[in-house]
Coordinates of C-alpha atoms and ligand atoms in Angstrom, one line a residue:
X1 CA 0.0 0.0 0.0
X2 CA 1.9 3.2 -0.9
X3 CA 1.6 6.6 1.4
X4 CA 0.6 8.6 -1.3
X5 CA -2.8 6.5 -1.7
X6 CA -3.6 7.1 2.0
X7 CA -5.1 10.8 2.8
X8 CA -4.2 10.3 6.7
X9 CA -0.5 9.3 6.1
X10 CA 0.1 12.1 3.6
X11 CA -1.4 14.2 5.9
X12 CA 0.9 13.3 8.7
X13 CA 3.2 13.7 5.9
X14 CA 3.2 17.2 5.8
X15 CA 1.0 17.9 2.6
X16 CA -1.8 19.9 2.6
X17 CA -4.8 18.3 1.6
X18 CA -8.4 20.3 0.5
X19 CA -10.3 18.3 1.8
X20 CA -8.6 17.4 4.8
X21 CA -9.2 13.6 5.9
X22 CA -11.0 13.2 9.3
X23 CA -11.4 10.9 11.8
X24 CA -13.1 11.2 15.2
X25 CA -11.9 10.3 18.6
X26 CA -14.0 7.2 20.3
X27 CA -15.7 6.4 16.5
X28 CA -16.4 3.3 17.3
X29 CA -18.6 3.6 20.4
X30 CA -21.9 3.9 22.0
X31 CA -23.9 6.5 19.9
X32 CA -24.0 3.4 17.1
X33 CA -26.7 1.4 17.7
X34 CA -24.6 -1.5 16.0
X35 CA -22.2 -1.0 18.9
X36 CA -24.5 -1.2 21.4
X37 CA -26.0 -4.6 19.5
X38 CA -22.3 -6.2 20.0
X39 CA -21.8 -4.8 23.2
X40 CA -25.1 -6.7 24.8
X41 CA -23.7 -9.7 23.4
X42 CA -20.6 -9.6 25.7
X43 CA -20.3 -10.3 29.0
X44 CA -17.7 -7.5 30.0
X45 CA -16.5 -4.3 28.3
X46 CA -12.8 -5.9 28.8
X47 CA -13.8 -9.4 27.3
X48 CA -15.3 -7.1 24.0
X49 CA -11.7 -5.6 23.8
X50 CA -10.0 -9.4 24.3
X51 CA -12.2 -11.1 21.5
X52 CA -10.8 -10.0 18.2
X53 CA -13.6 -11.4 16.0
X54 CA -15.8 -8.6 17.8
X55 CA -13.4 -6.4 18.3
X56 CA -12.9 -5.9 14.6
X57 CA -16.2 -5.9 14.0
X58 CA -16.8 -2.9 16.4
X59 CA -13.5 -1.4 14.8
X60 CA -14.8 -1.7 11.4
X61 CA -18.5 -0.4 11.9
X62 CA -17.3 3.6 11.7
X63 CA -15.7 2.6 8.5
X64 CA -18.7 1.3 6.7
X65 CA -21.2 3.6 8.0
X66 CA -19.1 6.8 7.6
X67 CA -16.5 6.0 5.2
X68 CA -13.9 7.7 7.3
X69 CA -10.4 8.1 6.3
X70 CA -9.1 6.3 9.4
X71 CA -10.0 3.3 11.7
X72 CA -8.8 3.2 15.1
X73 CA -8.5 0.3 16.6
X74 CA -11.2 -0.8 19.5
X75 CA -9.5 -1.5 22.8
X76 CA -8.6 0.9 25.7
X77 CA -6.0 2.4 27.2
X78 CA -6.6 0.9 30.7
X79 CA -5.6 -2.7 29.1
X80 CA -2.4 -1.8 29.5
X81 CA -2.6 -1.7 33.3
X82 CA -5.2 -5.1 33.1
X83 CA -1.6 -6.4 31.7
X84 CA 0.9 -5.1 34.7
X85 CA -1.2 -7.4 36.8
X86 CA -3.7 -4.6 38.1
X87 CA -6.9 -5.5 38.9
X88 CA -9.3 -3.7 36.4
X89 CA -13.3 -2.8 36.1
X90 CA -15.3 -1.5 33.9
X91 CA -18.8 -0.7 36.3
X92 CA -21.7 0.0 34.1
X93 CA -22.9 3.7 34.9
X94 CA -19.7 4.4 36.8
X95 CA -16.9 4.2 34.7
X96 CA -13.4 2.0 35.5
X97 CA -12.6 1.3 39.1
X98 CA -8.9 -0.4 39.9
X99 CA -7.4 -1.8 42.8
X100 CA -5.3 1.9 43.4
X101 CA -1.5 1.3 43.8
X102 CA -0.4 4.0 46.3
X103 CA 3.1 2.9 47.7
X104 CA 6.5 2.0 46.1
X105 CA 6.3 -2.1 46.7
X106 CA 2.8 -1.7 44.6
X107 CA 4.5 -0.1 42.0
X108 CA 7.3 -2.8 42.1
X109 CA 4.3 -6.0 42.5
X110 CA 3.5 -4.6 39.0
X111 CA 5.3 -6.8 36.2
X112 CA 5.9 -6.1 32.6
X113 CA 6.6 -10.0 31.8
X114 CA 2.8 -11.3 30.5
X115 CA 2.2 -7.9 28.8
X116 CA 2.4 -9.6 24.8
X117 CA 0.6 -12.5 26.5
X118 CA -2.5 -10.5 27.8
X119 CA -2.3 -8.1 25.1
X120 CA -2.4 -11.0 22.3
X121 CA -6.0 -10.8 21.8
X122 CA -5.6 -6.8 21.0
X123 CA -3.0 -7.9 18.1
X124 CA -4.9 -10.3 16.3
X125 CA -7.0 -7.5 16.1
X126 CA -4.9 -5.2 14.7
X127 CA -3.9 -8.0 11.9
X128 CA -7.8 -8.8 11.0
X129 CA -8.5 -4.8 10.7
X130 CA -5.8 -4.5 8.6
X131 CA -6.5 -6.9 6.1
X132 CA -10.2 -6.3 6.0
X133 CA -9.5 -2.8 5.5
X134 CA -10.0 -0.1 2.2
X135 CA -6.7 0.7 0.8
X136 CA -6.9 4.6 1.8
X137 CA -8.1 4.0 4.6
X138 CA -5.5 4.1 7.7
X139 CA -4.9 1.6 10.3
X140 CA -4.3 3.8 14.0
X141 CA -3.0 1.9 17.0
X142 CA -3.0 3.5 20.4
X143 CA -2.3 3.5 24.0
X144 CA -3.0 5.9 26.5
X145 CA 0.3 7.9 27.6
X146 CA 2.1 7.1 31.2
X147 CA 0.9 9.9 32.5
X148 CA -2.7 10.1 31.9
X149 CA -2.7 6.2 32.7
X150 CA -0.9 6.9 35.7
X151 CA -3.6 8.9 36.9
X152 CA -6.4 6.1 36.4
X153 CA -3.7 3.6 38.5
X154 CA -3.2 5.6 41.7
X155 CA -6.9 7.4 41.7
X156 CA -8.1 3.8 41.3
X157 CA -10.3 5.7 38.6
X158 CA -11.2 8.8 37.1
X159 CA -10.8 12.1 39.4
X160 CA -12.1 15.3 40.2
X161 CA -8.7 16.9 41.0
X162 CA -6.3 14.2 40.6
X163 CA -5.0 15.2 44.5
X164 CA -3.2 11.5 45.0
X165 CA -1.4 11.1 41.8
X166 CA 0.0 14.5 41.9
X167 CA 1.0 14.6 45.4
X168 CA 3.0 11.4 44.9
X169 CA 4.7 12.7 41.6
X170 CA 5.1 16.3 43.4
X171 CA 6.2 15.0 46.5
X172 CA 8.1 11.5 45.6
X173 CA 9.4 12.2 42.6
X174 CA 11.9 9.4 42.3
X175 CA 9.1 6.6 43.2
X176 CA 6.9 7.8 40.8
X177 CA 9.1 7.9 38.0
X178 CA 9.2 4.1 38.1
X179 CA 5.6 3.7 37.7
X180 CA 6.3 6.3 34.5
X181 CA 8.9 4.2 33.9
X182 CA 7.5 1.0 33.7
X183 CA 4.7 3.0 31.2
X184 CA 7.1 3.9 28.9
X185 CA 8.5 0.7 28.6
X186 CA 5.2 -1.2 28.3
X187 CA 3.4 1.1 26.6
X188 CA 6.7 1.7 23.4
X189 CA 6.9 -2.3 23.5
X190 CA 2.9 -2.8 23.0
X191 CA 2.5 0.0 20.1
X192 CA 5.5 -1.6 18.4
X193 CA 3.8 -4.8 18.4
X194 CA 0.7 -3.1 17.3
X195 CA 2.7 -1.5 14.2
X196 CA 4.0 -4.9 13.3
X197 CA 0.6 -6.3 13.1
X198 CA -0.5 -3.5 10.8
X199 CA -1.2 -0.2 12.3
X200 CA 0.3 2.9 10.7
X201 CA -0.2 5.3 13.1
X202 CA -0.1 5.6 16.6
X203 CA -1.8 8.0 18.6
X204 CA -1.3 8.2 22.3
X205 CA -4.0 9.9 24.9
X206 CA -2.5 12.2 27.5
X207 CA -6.1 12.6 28.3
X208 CA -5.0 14.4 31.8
X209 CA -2.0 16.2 30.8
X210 CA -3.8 19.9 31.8
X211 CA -4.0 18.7 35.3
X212 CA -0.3 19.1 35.5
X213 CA 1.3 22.9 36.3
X214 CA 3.8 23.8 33.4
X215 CA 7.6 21.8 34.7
X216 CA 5.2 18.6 35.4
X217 CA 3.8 18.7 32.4
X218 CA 7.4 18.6 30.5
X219 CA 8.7 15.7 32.8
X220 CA 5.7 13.5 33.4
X221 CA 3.7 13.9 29.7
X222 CA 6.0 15.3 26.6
X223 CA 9.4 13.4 27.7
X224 CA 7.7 10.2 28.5
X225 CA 5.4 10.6 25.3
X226 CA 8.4 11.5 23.2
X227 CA 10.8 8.5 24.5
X228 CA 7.9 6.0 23.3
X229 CA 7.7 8.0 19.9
X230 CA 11.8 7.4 19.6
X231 CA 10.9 3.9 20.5
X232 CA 8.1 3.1 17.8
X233 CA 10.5 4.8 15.4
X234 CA 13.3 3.0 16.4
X235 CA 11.5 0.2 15.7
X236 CA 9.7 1.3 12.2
X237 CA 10.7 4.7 11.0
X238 CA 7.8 4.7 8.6
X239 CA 5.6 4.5 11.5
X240 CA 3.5 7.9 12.2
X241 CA 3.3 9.5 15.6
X242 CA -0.1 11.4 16.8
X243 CA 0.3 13.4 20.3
X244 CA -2.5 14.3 22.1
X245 CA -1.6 16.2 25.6
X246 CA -5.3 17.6 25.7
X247 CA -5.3 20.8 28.0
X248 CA -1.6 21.6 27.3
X249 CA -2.5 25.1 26.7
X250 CA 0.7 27.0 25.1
X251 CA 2.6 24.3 26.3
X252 CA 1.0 22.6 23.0
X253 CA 3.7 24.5 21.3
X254 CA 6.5 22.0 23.0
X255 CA 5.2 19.0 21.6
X256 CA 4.7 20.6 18.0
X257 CA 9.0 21.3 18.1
X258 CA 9.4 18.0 19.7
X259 CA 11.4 15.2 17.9
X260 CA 9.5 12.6 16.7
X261 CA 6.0 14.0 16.5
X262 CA 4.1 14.5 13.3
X263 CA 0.8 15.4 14.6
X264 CA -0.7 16.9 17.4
X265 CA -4.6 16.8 18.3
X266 CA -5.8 19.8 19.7
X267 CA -8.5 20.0 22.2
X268 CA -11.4 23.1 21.6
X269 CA -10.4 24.9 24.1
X270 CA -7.0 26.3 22.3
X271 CA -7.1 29.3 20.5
X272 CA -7.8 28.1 16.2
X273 CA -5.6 31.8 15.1
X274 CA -2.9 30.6 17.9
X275 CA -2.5 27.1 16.6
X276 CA -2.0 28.3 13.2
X277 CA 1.1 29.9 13.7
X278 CA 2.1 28.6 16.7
X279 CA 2.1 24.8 16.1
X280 CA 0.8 24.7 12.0
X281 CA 4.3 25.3 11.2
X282 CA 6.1 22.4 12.9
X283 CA 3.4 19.8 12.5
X284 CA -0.1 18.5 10.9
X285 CA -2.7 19.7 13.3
X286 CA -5.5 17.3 14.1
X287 CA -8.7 18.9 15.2
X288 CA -10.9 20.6 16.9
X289 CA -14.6 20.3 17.1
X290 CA -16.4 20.6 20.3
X291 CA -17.8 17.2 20.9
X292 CA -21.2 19.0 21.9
X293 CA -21.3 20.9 18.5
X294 CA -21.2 17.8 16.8
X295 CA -24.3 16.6 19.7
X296 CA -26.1 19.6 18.6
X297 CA -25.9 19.4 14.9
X298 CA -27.5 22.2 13.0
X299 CA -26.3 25.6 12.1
X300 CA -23.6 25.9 15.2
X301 CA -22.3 22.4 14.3
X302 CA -21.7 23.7 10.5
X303 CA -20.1 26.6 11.0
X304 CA -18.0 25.9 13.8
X305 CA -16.4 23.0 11.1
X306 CA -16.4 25.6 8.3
X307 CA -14.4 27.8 10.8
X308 CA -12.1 25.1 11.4
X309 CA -11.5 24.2 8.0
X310 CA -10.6 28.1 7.1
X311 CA -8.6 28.4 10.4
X312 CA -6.3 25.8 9.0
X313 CA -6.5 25.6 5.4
X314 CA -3.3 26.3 4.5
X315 CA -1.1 23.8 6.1
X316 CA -1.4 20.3 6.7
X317 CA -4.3 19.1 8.6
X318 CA -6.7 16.4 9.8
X319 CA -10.3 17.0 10.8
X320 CA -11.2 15.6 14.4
X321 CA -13.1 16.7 17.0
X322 CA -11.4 18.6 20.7
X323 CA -11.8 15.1 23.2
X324 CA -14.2 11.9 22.4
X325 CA -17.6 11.9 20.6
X326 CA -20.7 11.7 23.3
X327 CA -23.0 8.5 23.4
X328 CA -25.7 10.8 23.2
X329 CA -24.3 11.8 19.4
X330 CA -26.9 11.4 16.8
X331 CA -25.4 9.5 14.2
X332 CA -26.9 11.4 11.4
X333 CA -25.3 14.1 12.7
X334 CA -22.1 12.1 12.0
X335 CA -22.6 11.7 8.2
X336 CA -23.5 15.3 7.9
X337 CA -20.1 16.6 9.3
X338 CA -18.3 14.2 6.7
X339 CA -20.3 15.7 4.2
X340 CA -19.3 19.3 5.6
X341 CA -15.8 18.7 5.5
X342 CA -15.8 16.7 2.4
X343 CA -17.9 19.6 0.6
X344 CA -21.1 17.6 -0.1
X345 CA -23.3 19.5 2.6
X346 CA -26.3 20.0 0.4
Ligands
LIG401 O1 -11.7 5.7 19.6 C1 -12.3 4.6 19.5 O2 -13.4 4.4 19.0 C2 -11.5 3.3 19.9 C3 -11.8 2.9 21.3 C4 -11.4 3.6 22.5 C5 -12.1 3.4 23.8 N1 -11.5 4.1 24.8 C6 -13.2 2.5 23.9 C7 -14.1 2.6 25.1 C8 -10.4 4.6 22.8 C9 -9.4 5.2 21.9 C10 -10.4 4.8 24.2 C11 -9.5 5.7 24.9 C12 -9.7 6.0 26.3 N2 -10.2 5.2 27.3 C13 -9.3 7.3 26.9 C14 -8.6 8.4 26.2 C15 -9.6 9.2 25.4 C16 -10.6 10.0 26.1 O3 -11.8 9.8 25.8 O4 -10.2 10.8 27.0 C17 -9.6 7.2 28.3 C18 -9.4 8.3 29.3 C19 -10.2 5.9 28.5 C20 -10.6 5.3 29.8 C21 -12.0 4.9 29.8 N3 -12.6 3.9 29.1 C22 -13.1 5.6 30.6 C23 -13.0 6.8 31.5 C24 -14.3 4.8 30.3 C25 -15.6 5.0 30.9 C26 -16.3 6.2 30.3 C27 -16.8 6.0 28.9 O5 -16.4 6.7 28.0 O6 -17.6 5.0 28.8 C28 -13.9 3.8 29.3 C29 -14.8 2.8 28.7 C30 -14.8 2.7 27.2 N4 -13.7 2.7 26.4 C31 -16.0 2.5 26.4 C32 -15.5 2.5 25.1 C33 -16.4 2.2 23.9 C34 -17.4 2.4 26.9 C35 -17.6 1.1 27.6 C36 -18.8 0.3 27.1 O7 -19.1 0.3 25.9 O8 -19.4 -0.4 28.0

């Protein structure tokens, strides 16, 4: 499959592409009623990620609803904890609750050595997406970035103000840069087994990263995200690296200079004119649709994306939205915002 077929890799490329291609965060989800219908079927949100046979199914279903110019593949980024040896729940209603690992011999119980093992399922996916999918279309991998995953392993969860996890990496510096370390390490070896099974992107989720003041920001989310992007290229240099530190402000600017990074999603919050010049220069911005624009369709939701596409028309781009589509997204509402960006809005 050469590049130059695939919108997404050119994009990430460096070419500028009228229309851009687009993708959305958490495509394959609950607004799809053909989700849902898979979903039911399984026992566990975990066991859904583990079976490839569904898994590329729910992978797929974006694809040949949409006809999106990327698929990302269905898993999550807390299966990379699931293979340390935490324990890990998805609760129906509340979201993922883990056994919280608060002291240095937790950290330290943790083990990298059945990662591949556990994580087989999640490649065998990767392999079936890849060879059921459209030649233009783009295969992403992912993984959630130490940091942000960090966060879910010592709040035992998601937070309000992340007080645990950030007194320990404020406070105990040195013990918490193990559990980063042991991230990094997992986290580069999974996505480069991911690329070998096919994926040609990776995109990693620093979710969290505006929780962190400006100096832990630099040391806990862009040096451990741009280790694992030295990795993956180490491994594949033809391999294409999406950042995502949503919340990073101006710091955004870092990771758009950084080695090793050829796109950087943008969350709706940052300023479109700012981005421009600020990050447009160094890298392909992906971007930046308020999740609840897209909920709300109409007018708003078309020329908010007609902003966007002006705001970064001249440089190389991907259309996304700012953070993860909504289960309450009307799906219609989906097709129409293709048809906005592709120019076929009647
Ligand atoms: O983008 C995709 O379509 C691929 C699949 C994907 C999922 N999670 C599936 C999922 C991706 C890329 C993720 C990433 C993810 N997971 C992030 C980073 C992106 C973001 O949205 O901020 C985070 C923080 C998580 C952790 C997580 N997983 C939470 C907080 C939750 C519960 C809240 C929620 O959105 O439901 C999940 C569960 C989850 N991950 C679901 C899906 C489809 C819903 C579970 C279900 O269907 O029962």
């Amino acid at each position: 499959m050469a590049d130059k077929t695939v919108p997404l890799l050119r994009a990430l490329a460096g070419d500028r592409r009228i229309p851009p291609p687009i993708w959305l965060m958490r495509q394959a989800g609950r607004y799809l009623p053909e989700y849902r219908e898979i979903r039911r079927g399984a026992t566990n949100f975990l066991d859904l990620c583990f079976t490839p046979e569904l898994a590329i199914e729910v992978t797929l279903q974006p694809i040949r609803r949409f006809a999106m110019d990327a698929a990302i593949l269905f898993s999550d980024i807390l299966v990379i904890p699931h293979a340390l040896g935490q324990k890990v729940e998805f609760v129906e209603g509340t979201g993922p609750v883990l056994e919280p690992i608060r002291t240095l011999d937790e950290i330290r119980a943790l083990s990298a050595s059945a990662v591949h093992e556990r994580l087989a399922p999640v490649y065998e996916t990767v392999r079936g997406v890849a060879a059921e999918l459209p030649d233009d279309v783009a295969l992403i991998g992912f993984a959630g970035a130490p940091w942000t995953v960090a966060t879910y392993m010592v709040e035992g969860g998601t937070s309000r103000n992340f007080a645990t996890v950030k007194r320990w990496a404020y406070g105990a510096s040195d013990e918490f840069a193990e559990l980063i370390d042991l991230l990094v390490d997992s986290t580069a070896d999974y996505l480069i087994e991911q690329v070998r099974n096919g994926a040609r992107v990776i995109q990693l989720f620093d979710t969290w990263a505006g929780a962190l003041h400006e100096d832990a920001l630099a040391r806990w989310c862009l040096e451990p995200t741009v280790e694992i992007a030295r990795r993956v290229k180490a491994a594949d240099p033809d391999v294409r690296v999406i950042a995502f530190p949503r919340g990073a402000a101006t710091l955004y600017a870092r990771y758009a200079r950084a080695e090793g990074i050829d796109g950087l999603g943008i969350d709706h919050t940052l300023e479109r004119a700012w981005a421009k010049t600020e990050l447009q220069p160094h890298c392909t911005v992906q971007g930046n649709l308020d999740p609840i624009a897209l909920l709300a369709g109409g007018d708003h939701m078309r020329d908010q994306a007609e902003a966007i596409l002006d705001s970064f028309a001249d440089g190389p781009f991907v259309f996304n939205l700012g953070h993860g589509i909504l289960p309450e997204t009307p799906p219609d509402n989906v097709a129409r915002l293709i048809d906005i960006v592709r120019g076929q809005d009647r």
